[in-house]
Short mmCIF file of C-alpha atoms in Angstrom, two decimals:
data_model
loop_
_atom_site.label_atom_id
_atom_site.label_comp_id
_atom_site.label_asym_id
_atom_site.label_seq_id
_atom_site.Cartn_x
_atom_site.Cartn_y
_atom_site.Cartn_z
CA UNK A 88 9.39 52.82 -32.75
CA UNK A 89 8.91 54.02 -29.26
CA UNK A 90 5.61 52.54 -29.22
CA UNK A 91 7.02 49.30 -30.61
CA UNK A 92 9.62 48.93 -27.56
CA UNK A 93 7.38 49.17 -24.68
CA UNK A 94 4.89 46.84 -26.13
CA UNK A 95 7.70 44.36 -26.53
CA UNK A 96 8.66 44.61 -23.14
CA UNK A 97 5.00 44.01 -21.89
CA UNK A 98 5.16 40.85 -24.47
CA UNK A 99 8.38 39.85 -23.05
CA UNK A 100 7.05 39.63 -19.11
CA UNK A 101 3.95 37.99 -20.35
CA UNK A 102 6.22 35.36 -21.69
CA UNK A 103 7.87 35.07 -18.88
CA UNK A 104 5.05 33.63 -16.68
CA UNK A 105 3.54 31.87 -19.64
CA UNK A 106 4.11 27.70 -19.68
CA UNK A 107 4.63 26.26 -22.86
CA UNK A 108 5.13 22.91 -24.64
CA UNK A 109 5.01 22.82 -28.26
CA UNK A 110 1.71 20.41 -28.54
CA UNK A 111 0.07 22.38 -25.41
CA UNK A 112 0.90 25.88 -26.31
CA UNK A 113 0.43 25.94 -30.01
CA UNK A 114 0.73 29.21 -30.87
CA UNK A 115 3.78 31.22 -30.81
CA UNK A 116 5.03 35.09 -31.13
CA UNK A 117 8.50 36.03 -31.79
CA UNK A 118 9.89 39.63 -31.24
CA UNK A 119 12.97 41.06 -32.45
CA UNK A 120 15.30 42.90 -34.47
CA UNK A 121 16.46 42.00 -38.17
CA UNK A 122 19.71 42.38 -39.99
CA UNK A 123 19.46 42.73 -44.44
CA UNK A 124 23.10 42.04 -45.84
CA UNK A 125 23.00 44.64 -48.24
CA UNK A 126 22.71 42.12 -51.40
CA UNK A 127 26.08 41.00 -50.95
CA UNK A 128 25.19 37.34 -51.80
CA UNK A 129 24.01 38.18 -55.20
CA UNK A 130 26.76 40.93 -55.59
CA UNK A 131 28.89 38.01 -55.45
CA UNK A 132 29.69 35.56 -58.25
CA UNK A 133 31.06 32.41 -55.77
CA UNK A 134 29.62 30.58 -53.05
CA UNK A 135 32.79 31.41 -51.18
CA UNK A 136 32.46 35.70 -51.74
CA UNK A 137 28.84 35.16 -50.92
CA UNK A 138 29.48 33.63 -47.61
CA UNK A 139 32.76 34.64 -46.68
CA UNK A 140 31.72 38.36 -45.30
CA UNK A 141 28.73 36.36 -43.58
CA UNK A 142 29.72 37.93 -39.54
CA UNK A 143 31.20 41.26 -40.88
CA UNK A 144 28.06 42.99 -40.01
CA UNK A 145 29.53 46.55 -39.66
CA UNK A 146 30.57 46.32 -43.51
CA UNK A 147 27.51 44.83 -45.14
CA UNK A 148 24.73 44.24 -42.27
CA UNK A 149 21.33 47.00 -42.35
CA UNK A 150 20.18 46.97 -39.01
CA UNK A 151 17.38 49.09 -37.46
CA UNK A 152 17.69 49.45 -33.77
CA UNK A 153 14.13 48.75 -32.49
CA UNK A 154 11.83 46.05 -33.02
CA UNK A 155 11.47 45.64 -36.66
CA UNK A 156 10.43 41.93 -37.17
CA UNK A 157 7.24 40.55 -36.02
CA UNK A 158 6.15 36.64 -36.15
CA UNK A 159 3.25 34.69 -34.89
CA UNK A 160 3.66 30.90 -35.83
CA UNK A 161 1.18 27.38 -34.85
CA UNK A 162 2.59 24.03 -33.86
CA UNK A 163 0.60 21.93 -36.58
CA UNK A 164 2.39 18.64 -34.98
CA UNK A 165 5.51 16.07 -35.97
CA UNK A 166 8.12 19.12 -34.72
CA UNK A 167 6.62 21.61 -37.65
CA UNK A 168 5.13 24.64 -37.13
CA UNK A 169 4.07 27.06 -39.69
CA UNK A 170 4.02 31.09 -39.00
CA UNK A 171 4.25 34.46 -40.74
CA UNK A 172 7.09 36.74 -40.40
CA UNK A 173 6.44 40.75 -40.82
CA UNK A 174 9.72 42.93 -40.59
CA UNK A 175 10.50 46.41 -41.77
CA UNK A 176 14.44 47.58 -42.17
CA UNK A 177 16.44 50.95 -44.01
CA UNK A 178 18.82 49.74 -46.71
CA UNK A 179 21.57 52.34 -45.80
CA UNK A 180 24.81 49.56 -47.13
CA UNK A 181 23.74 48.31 -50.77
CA UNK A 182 26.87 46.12 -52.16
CA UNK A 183 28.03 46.53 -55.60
CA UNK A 184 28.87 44.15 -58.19
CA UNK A 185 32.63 43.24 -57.66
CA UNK A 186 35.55 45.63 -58.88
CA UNK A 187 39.48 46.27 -59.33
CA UNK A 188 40.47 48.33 -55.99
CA UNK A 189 43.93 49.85 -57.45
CA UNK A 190 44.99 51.10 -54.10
CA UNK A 191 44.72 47.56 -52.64
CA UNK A 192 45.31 45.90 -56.29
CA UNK A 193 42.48 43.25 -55.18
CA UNK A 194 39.05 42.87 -56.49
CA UNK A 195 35.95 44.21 -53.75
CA UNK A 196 32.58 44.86 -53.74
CA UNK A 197 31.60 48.16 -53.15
CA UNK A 198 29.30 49.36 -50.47
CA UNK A 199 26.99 52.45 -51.03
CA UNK A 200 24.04 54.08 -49.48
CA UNK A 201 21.50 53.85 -51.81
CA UNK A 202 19.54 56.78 -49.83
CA UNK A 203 18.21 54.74 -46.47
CA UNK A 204 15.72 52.82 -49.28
CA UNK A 205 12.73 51.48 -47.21
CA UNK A 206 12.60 47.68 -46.86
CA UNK A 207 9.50 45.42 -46.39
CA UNK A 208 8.87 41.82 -46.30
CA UNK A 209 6.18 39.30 -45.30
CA UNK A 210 6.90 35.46 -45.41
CA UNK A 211 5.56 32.52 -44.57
CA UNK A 212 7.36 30.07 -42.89
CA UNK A 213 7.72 26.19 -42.12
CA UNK A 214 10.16 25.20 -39.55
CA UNK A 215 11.47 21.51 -38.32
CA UNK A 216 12.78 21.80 -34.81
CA UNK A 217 15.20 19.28 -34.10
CA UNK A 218 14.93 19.45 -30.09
CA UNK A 219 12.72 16.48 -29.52
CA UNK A 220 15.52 14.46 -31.73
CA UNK A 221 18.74 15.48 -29.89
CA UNK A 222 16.69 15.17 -26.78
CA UNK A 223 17.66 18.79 -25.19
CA UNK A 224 15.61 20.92 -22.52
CA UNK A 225 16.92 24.01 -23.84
CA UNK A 226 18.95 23.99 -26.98
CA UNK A 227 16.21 23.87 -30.17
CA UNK A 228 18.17 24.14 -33.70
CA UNK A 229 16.07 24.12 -36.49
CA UNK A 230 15.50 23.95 -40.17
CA UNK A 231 13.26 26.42 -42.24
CA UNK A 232 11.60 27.03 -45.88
CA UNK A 233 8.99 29.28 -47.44
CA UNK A 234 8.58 32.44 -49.64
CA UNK A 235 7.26 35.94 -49.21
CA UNK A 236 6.97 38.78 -50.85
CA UNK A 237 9.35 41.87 -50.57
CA UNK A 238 9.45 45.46 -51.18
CA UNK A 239 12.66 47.59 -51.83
CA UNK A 240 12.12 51.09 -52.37
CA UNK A 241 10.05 51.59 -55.34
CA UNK A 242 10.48 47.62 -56.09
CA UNK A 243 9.00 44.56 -55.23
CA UNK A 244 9.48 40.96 -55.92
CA UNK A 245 8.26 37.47 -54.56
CA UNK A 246 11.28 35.19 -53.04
CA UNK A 247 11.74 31.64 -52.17
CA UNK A 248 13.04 31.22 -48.68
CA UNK A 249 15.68 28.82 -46.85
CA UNK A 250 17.46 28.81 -43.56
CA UNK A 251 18.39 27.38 -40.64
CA UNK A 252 18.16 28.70 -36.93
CA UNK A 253 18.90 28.22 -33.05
CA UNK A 254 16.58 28.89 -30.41
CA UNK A 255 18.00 28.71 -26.76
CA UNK A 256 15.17 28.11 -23.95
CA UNK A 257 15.97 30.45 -21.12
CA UNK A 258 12.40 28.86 -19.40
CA UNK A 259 10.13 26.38 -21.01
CA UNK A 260 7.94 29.12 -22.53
CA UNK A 261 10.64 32.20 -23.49
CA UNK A 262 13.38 31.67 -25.63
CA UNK A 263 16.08 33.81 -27.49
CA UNK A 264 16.00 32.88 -30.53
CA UNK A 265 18.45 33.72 -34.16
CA UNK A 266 17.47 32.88 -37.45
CA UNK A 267 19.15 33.29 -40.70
CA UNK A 268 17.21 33.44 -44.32
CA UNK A 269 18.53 33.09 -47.94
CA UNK A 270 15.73 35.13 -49.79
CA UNK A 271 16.30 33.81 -53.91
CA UNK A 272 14.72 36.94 -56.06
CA UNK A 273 14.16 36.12 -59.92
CA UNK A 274 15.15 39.65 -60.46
CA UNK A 275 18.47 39.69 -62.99
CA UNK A 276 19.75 43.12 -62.07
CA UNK A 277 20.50 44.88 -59.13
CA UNK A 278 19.08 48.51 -59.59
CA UNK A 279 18.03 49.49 -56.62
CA UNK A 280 14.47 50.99 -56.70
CA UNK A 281 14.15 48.92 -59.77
CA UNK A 282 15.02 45.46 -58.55
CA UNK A 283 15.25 43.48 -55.34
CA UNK A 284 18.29 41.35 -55.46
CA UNK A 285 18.71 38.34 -53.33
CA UNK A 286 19.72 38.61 -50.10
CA UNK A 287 20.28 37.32 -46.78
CA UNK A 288 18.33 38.16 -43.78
CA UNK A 289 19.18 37.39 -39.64
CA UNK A 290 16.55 38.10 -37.31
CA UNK A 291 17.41 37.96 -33.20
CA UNK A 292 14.50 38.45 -30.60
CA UNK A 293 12.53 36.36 -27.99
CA UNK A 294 9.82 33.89 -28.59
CA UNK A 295 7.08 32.96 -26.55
CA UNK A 296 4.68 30.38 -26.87
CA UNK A 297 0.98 30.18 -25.26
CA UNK A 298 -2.45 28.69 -25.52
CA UNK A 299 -2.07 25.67 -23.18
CA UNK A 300 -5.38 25.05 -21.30
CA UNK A 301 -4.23 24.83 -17.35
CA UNK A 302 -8.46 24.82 -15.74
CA UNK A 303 -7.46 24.31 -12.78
CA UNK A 304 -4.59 26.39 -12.24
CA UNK A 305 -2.14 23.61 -10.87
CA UNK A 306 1.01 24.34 -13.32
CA UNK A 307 -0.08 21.26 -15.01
CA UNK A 308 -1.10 21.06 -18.72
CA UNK A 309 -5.24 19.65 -18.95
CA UNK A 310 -4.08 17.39 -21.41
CA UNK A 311 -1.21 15.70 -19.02
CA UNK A 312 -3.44 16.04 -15.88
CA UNK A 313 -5.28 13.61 -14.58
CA UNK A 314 -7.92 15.72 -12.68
CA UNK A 315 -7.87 18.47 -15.07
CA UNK A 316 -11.19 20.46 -12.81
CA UNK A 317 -9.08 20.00 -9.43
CA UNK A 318 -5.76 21.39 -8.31
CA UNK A 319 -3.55 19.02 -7.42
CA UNK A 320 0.34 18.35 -7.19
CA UNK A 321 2.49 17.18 -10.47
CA UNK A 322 3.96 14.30 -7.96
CA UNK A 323 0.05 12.68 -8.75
CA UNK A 324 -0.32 14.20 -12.32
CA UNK A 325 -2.34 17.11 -11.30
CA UNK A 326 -4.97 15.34 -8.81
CA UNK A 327 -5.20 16.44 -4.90
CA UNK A 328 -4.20 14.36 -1.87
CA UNK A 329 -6.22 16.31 0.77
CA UNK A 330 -5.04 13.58 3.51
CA UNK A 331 -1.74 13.61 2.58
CA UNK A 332 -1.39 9.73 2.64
CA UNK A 333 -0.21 9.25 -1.12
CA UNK A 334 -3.42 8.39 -2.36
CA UNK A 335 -5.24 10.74 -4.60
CA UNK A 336 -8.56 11.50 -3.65
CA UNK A 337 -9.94 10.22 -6.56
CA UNK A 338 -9.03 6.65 -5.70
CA UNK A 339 -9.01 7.01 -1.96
CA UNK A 340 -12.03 5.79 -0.13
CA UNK A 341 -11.53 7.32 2.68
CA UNK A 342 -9.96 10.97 1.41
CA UNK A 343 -10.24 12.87 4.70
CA UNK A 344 -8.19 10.77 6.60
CA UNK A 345 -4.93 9.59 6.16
CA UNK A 346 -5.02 6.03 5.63
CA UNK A 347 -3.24 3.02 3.94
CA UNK A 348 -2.77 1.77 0.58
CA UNK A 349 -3.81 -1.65 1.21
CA UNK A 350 -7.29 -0.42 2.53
CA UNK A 351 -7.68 1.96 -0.61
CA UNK A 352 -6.48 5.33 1.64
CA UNK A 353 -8.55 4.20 4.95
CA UNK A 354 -7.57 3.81 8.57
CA UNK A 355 -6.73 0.49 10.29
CA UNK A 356 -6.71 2.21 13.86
CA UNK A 357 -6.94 -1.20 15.36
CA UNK A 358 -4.23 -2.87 13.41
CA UNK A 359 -6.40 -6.11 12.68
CA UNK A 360 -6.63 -6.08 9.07
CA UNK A 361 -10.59 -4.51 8.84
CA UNK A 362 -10.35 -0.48 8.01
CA UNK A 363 -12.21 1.58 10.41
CA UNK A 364 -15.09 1.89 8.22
CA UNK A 365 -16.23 -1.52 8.16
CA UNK A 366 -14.33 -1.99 11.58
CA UNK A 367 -17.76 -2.21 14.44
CA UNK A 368 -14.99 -2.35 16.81
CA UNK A 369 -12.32 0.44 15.57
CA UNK A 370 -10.52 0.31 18.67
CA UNK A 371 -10.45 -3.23 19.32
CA UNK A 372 -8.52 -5.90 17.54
CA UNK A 373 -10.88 -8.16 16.22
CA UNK A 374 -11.50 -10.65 13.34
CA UNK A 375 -12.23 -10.16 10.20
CA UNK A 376 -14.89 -12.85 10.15
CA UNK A 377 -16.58 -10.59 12.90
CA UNK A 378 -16.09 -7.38 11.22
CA UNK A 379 -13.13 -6.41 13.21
CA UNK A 380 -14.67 -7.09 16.91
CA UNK A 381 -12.86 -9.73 18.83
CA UNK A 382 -14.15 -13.07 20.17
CA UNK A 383 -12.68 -14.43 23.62
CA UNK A 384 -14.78 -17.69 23.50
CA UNK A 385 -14.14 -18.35 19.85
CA UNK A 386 -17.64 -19.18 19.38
CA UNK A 387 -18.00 -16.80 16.32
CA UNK A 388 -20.67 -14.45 18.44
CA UNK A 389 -18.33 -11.39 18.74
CA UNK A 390 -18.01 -10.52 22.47
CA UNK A 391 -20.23 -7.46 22.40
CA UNK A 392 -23.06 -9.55 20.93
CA UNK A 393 -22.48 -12.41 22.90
CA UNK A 394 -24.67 -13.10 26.10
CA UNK A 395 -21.78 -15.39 27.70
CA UNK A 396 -18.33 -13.64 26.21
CA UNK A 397 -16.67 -16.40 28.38
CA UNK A 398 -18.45 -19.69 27.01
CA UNK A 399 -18.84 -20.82 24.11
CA UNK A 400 -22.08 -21.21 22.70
CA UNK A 401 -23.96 -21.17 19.52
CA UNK A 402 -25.06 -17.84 17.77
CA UNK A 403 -29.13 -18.70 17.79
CA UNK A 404 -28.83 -18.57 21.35
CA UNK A 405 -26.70 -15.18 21.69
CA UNK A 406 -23.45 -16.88 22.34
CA UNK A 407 -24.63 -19.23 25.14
CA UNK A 408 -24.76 -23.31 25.57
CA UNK A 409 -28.63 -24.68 25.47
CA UNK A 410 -30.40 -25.49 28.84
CA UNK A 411 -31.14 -29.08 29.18
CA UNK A 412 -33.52 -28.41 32.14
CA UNK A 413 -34.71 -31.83 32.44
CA UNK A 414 -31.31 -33.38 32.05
CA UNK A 415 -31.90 -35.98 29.44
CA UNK A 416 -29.35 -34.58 27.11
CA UNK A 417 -31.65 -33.44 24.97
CA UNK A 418 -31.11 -29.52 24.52
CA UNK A 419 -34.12 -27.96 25.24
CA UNK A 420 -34.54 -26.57 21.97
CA UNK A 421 -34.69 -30.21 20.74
CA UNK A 422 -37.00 -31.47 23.53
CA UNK A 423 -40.56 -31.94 22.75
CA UNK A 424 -41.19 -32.43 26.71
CA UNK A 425 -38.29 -30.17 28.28
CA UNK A 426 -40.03 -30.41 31.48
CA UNK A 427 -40.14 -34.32 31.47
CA UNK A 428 -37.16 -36.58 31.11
CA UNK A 429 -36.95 -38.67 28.31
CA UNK A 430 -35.26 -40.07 25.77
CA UNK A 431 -32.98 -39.47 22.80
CA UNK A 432 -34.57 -41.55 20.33
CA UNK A 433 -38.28 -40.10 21.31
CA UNK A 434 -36.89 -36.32 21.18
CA UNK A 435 -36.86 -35.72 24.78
CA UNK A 436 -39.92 -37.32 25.84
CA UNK A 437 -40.32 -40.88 27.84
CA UNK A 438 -41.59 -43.69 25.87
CA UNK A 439 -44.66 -45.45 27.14
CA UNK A 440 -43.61 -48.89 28.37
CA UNK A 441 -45.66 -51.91 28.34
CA UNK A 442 -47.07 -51.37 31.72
CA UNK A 443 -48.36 -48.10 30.79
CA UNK A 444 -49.57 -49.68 27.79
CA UNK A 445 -51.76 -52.65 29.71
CA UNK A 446 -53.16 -49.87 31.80
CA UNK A 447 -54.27 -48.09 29.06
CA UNK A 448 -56.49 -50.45 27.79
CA UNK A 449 -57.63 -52.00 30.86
CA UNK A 450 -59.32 -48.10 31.05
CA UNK A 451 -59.72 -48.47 27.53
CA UNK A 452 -62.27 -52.13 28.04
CA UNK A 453 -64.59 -50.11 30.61
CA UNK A 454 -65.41 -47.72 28.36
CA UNK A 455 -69.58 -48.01 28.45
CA UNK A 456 -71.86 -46.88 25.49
CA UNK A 457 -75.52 -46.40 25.75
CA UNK A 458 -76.96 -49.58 23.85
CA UNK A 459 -76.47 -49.61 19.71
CA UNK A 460 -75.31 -46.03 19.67
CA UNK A 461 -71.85 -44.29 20.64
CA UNK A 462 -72.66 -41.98 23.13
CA UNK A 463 -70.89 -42.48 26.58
CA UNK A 464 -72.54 -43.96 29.82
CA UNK A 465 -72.17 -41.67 32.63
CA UNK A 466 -70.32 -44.14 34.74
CA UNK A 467 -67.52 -44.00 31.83
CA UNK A 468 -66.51 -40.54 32.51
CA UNK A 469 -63.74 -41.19 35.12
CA UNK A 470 -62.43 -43.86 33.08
CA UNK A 471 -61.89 -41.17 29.49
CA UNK A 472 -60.66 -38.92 32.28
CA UNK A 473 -57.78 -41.18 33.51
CA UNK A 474 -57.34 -41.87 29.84
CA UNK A 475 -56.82 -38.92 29.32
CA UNK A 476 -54.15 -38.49 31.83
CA UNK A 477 -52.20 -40.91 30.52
CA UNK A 478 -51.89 -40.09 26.50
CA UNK A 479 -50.61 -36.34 28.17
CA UNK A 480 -47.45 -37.82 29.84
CA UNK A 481 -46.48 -39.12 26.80
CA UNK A 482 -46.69 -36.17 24.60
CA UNK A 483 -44.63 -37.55 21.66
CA UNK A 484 -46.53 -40.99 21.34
CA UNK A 485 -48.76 -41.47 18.71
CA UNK A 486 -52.11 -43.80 19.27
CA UNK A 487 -54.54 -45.71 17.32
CA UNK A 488 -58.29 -45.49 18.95
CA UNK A 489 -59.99 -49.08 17.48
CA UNK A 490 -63.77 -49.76 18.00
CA UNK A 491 -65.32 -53.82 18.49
CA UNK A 492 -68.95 -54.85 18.66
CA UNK A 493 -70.40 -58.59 18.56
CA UNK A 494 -72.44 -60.17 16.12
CA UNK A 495 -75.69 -59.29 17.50
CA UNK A 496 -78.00 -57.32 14.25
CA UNK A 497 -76.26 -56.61 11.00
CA UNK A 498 -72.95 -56.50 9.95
CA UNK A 499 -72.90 -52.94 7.92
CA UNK A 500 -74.58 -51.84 11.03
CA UNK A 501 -72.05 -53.29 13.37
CA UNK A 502 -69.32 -51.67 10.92
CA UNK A 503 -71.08 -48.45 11.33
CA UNK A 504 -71.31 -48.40 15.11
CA UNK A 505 -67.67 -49.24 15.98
CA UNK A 506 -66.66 -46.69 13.62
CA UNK A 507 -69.07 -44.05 15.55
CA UNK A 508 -67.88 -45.43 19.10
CA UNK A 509 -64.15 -45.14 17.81
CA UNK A 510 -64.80 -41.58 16.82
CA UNK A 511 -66.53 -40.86 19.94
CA UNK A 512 -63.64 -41.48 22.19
CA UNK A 513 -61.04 -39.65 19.88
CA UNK A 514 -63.32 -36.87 19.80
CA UNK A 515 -63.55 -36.09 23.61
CA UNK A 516 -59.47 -36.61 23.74
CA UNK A 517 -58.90 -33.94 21.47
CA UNK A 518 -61.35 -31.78 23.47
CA UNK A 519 -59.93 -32.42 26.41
CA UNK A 520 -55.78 -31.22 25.46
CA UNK A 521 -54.70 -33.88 23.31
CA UNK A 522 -53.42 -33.05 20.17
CA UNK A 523 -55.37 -34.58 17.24
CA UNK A 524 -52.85 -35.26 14.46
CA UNK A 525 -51.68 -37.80 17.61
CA UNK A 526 -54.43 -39.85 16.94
CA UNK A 527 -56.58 -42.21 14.38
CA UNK A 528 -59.69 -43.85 14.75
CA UNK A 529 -60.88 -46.78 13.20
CA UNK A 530 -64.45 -49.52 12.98
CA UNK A 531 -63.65 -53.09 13.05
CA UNK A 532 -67.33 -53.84 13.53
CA UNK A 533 -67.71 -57.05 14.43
CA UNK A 534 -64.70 -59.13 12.36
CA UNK A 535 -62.45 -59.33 15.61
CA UNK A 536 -64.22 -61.07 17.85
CA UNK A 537 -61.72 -61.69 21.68
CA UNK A 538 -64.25 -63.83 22.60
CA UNK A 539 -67.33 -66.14 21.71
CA UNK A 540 -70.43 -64.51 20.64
CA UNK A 541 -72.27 -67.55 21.95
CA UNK A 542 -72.65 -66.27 25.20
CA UNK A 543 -73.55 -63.13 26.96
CA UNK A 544 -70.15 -62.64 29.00
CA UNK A 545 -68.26 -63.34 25.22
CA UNK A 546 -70.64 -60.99 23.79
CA UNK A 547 -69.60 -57.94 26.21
CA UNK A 548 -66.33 -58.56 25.66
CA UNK A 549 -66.74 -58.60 22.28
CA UNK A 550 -68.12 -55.15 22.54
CA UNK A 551 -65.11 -52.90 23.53
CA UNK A 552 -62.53 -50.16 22.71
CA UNK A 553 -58.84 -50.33 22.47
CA UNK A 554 -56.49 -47.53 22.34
CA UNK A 555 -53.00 -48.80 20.75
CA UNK A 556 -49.53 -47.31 20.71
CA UNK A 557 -48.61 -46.67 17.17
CA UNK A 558 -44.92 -47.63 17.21
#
């Protein structure tokens, strides 16, 4: 029994650091000491002699002074648990069937020692605890049933079991807890060594409960914590706040640093709405448009990209207005002759006017070929030259290079030839800078006569080249 008392001690300061809640800690162990009545409740032949000697425990109670009962129990869920109760006792008060006491002139029941008759019992138990229904922290009354299977001296018989009983929680894990069994026997006699008799047995001791998974070490259930791998506080179900800004690291972007709610646990160092880490300009108020960075033109180029922070201008030119070098308010950008002023309505450039026009083609009528083929006279150099000259200050006009001859030889001929001279003149334009897709060539052979083919002065004029504006 020695033995039996120190272990129960160890038990008991194991308990005492333990955490339990019944569907977390599922298993329980129960300590203690028990008290047999002696048989007095089947000594007796009324409910009220059975009962009414229930507290006298000096008179009827067997008690053994060291830890005699022993039960481990499992929460199986719904406030029942189911366990197995062990405890040994020494029947040293056995009750006797009631008699005539002539010296008091009442009726009692006798107590005897029977010889300290050894007492066993083993019994399975299912409890309803009551706690979660009166909503209590510490109080935990409780109904019980079972059976079991006990021996008495030299007897033994199987019992059906009912009870009630009152555990007070002295910490969430340890309690003190009493219980109090009717054990029904079938036996009809009460001889001891012969029969076991029903009885009733108390049991007081502490309980403990354990088994509740804590991986972390936190002091918070895995089942009720939320990061069940990570210590953490119970004020955010178990998870961390390493920044100490409220958020949980879990669902803080920015766990390091203290931050804000409204920017998921990040920094607004600034103040301008844009967290630091999509801030480019932390410590600048700024826009969000602009990621934060401010912008003292309001052009929408934020001032550290922006060329001319002061002026407004437009992004594709870094924040700065467009040049309009020639001053024709066309932006240069837009100007197909920057250089040159011009106009609006010809994208920068100058439009050819109708004295540029009748110079043209005067240059254009002294164009000499060699006879009936298209290749140029030397004399008519100068004059494709000053041509030339002219289609280049108007870089945006478009022309139309037209080729004449008289009626002199064939027609298909004729057709071909002013075709070949046209070609001729819009082929030494191109090589000589201007752009081809400005110009077309075209034969008229000899279907638009200027003048008559009767004579030889008609007949030259007849034969000619004309370069047109194409408006």
């Amino acid at each position: 029994m020695k033995h039996l008392n120190k272990l129960f001690a160890l038990l008991l300061l194991v308990g005492l650091s333990s955490q339990a809640q019944d569907r977390d800690n599922v298993w329980a162990i129960s300590f203690g000491t028990n008290a047999v009545d002696g048989g007095r409740v089947s000594a007796a032949t009324t409910i009220k002699d059975q009962f009414s000697q229930y507290f006298d425990s000096k008179a009827y109670w067997n008690v053994l002074p060291s830890v005699s009962t022993l039960t481990v129990s499992k929460y199986v869920g719904d406030n029942f648990t189911f366990g197995v109760t062990g405890s040994v006792n020494k029947i040293s008060k056995f009750v006797g069937d009631k008699v005539y006491d002539p010296a008091t002139y009442t009726s009692i029941y006798p107590v005897t020692n029977p010889g300290d008759v050894m007492y066993y019992s083993l019994d399975g138990v299912v409890k309803y605890s009551f706690m979660s229904i009166i909503k209590s922290n510490s109080i935990d009354p409780s109904l019980h049933v079972g059976g079991g299977y006990t021996w008495l001296g030299d007897a033994s018989a199987g019992t059906i079991n009912g009870g009630f009983g009152l555990t007070y929680w002295m910490a969430k894990q340890v309690g003190l807890s009493w219980n109090s069994t009717y054990k029904h026997s079938f036996d009809d006699s009460r001889i001891v060594n012969s029969d076991v008799p029903s009885h009733m047995q108390h049991s007081l001791g502490i309980v403990f409960k354990f088994g509740a998974k804590d991986a972390d070490g936190d002091g918070i259930y895995d089942r009720l914590d939320a990061c069940p791998e990570t210590a953490g506080p119970k004020e955010f179900n178990g998870c961390p706040d390493t920044d100490g800004d409220k958020i949980i690291d879990k669902d803080d972007a920015c766990p390091e640093v203290a931050g804000l709610a409204a920017f998921n646990g990040c920094p607004d160092t600034d103040g301008d709405g844009v967290a630091d880490k999509e801030d480019a300009c932390p410590e600048v108020a700024g826009l969000k448009a602009l990621a934060g960075c401010p912008d003292a033109d309001g052009d929408g180029v934020a001032d550290k990209a922006d060329k001319c922070p002061q002026v407004k201008g437009p992004k594709e030119n870094a924040g700065c207005p467009w040049p309009d070098t020639d001053g024709d308010k066309v932006l240069d950008k837009d100007d197909k002759c920057p250089e040159v002023a011009g106009t609006v309505a010809n994208q920068g450039c100058p439009e050819m006017n109708d004295d540029a026009e009748k110079k043209l083609n005067e240059y254009a009528k002294t164009i000499l070929f060699d006879s009936g083929r298209a290749s140029f006279q030397k004399q008519t150099y100068p004059v494709l030259v000053s041509i030339t000259a002219i289609l280049k200050e108007y870089p945006n006009a478009k022309f139309s290079i037209e080729g004449h001859t008289d009626n002199s030889g064939k027609a298909a001929a004729n057709q071909k030839l002013s075709e070949d001279r046209a070609a001729a003149v819009k082929g030494y334009l191109v090589e000589n800078g201007v752009a081809a897709s400005r110009l077309t060539s075209k034969g008229f052979g000899q279907s638009k006569p200027i003048d008559s083919n009767k004579t030889k002065a008609g007949k030259a004029n007849n034969r000619r080249v004309e370069v047109k504006l194409v408006k």
